[in-house]
CSV table of C-alpha atoms in Angstrom, one decimal:
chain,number,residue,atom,x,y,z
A,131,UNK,CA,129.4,240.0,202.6
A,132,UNK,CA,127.9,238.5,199.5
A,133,UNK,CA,124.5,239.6,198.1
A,134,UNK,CA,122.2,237.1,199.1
A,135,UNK,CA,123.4,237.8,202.7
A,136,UNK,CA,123.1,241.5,202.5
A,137,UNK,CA,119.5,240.8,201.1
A,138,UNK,CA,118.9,238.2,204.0
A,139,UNK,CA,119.8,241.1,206.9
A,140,UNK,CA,117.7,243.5,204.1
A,141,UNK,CA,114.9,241.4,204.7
A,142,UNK,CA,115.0,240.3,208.4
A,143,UNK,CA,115.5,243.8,209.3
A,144,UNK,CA,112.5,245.2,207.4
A,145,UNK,CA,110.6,242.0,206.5
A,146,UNK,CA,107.6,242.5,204.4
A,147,UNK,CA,108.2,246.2,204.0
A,148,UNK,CA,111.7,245.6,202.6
A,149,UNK,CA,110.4,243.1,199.9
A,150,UNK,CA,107.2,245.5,198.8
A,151,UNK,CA,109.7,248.1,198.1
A,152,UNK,CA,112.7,246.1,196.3
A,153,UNK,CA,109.3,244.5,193.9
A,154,UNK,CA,108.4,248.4,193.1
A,155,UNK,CA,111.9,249.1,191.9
A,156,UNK,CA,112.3,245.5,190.1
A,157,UNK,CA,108.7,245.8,188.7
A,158,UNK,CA,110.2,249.5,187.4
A,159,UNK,CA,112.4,247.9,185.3
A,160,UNK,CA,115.4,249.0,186.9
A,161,UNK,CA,118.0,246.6,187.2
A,162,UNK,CA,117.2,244.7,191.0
A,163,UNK,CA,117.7,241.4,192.5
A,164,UNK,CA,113.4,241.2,193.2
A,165,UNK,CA,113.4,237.6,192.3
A,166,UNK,CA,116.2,237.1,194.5
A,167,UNK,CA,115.0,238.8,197.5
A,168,UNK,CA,111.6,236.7,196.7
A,169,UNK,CA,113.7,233.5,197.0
A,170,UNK,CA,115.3,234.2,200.1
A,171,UNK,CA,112.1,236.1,202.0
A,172,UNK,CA,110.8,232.3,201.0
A,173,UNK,CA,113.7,230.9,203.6
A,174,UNK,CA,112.8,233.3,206.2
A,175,UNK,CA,109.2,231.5,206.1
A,176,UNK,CA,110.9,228.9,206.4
A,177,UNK,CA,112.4,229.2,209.3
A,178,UNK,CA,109.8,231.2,211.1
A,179,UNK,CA,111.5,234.4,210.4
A,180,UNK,CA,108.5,236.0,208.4
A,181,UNK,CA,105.0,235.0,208.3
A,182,UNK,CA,103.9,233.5,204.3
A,183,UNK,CA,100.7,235.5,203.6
A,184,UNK,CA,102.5,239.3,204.6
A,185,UNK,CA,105.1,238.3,202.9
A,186,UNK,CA,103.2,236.9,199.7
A,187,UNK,CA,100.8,240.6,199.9
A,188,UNK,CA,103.3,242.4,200.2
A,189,UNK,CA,105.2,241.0,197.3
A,190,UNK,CA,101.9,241.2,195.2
A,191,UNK,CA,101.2,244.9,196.0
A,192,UNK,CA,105.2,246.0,195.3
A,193,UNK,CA,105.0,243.7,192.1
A,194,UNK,CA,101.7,245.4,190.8
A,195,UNK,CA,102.6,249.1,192.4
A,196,UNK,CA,105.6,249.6,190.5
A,197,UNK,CA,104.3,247.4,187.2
A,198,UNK,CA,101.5,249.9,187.3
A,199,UNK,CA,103.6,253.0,187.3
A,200,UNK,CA,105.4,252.1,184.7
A,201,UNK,CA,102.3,251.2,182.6
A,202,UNK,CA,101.4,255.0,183.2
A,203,UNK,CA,104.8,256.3,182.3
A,204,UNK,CA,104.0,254.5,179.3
A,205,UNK,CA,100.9,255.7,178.4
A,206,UNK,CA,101.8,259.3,179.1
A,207,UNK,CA,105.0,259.8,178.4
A,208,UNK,CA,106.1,256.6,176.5
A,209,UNK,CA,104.5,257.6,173.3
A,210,UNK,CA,105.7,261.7,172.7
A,211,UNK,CA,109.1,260.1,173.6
A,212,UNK,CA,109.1,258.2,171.1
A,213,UNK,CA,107.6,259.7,168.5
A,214,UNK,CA,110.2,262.5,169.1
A,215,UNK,CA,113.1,260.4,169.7
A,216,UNK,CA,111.8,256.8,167.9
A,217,UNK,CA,114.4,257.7,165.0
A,218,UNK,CA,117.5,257.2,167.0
A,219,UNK,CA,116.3,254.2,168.3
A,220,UNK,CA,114.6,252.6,165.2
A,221,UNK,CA,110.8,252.8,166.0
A,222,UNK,CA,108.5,254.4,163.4
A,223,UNK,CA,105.5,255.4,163.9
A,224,UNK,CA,104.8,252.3,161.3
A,225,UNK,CA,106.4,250.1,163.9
A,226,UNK,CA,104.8,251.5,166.8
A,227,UNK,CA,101.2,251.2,165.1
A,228,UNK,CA,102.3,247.1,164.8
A,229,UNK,CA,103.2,247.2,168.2
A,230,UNK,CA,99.8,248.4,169.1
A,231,UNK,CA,97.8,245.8,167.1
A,232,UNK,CA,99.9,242.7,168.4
A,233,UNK,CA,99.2,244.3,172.0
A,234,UNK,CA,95.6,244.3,171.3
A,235,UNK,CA,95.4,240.7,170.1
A,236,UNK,CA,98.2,238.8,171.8
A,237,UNK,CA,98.0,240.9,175.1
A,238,UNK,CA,97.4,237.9,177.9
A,239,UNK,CA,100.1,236.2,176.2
A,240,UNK,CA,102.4,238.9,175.9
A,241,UNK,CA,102.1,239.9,179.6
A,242,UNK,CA,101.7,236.4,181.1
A,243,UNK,CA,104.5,234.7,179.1
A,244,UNK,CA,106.6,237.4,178.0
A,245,UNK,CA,107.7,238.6,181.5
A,246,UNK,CA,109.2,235.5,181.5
A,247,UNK,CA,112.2,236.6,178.4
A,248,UNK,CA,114.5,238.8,180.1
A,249,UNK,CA,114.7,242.2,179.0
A,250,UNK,CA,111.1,242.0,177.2
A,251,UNK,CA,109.9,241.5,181.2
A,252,UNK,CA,111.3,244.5,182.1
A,253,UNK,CA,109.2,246.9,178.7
A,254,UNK,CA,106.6,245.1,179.2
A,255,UNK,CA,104.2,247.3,181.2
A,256,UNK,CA,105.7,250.4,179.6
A,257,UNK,CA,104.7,248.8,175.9
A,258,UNK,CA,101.4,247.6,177.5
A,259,UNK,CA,100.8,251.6,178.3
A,260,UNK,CA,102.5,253.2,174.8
A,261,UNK,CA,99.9,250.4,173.3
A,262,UNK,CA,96.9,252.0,175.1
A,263,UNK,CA,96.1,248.8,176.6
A,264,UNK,CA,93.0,249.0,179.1
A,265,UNK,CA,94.0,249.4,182.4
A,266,UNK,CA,92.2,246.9,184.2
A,267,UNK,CA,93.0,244.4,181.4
A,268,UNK,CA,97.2,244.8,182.2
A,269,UNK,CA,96.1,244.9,185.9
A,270,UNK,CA,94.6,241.7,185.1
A,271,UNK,CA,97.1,240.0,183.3
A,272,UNK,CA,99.8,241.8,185.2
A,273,UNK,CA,98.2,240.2,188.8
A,274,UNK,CA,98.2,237.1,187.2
A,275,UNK,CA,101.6,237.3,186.5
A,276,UNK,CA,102.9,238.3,189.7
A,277,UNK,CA,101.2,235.6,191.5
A,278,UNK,CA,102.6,232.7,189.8
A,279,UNK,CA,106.0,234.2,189.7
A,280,UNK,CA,106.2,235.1,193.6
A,281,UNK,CA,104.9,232.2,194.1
A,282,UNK,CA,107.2,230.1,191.9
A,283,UNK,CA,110.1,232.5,194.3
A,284,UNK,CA,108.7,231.6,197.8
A,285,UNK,CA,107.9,228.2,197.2
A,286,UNK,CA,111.9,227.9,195.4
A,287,UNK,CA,113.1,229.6,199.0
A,288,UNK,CA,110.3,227.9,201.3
A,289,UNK,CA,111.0,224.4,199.9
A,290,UNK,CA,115.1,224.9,200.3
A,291,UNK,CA,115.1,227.0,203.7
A,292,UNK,CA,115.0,223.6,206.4
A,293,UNK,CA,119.0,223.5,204.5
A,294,UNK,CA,120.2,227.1,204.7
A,295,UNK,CA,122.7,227.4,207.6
């Protein structure tokens, strides 16, 4: 069975409940086919299967549940990791005090665009939390995000579902 079936049964069997938890663990940063399951919840609307605005909510509240988690691992454990580790993996304390000033003046741009770039999408609400970012300014930003990209997923899915055997 390839992926994209397995993730079809995934969601038919637990519709919106399935996709809120596969967007905590993609919005984690752990390495999860969230986009993917996005796509193919947005053929299930299609064809009846699952109902657009649970679907979109329940994408939304995953995304934003597990991006905000890991902008408070971030902010509490982020930076003691790496000021005791930073050495082994390059980051001064120099470089992390640059990190916090671009945060501060570049932040809508950094969340909003730069969870586009893959791998930067994945740090970015753990940077946004090392940084100190406020809160309800990543929450923001973050929502912001997640809309336009689920979105962007369902209408993909939505749009291509009348052809999906």
């Amino acid at each position: 069975m390839a992926s994209w079936e397995w993730i079809l049964e995934f969601l038919g069997t637990l519709g919106a409940g399935g996709l809120f938890l596969g967007l905590i663990i993609e919005a984690l940063g752990i390495p999860f086919p969230g986009g993917l399951m996005t796509l193919l919840a947005g053929i299930l609307v299609n064809q009846g299967r699952l109902d657009f605005y649970h679907i979109f909510a329940a994408a939304l509240l995953g995304f934003n549940t597990g991006a905000t988690a890991a902008y408070f691992i971030g902010r509490f454990v982020g930076e003691p990791f790496l000021l005791r580790f930073g050495r082994y993996l390059r980051v001064t304390p120099s470089k992390l005090e640059k990190a916090r000033f671009w945060m501060y003046h570049s932040a809508p741009a950094f969340i909003l665009f730069g969870r586009f770039i893959p791998m930067i999408s994945n740090l970015t609400p753990y940077l946004a939390g090392i940084s100190r970012l406020s809160f309800p300014q990543f929450f923001i930003y973050n929502s912001l995000f997640a809309a336009a990209w689920i979105l962007f997923n369902l209408s993909v899915g939505i749009f291509f579902g009348h052809n999906w055997g």
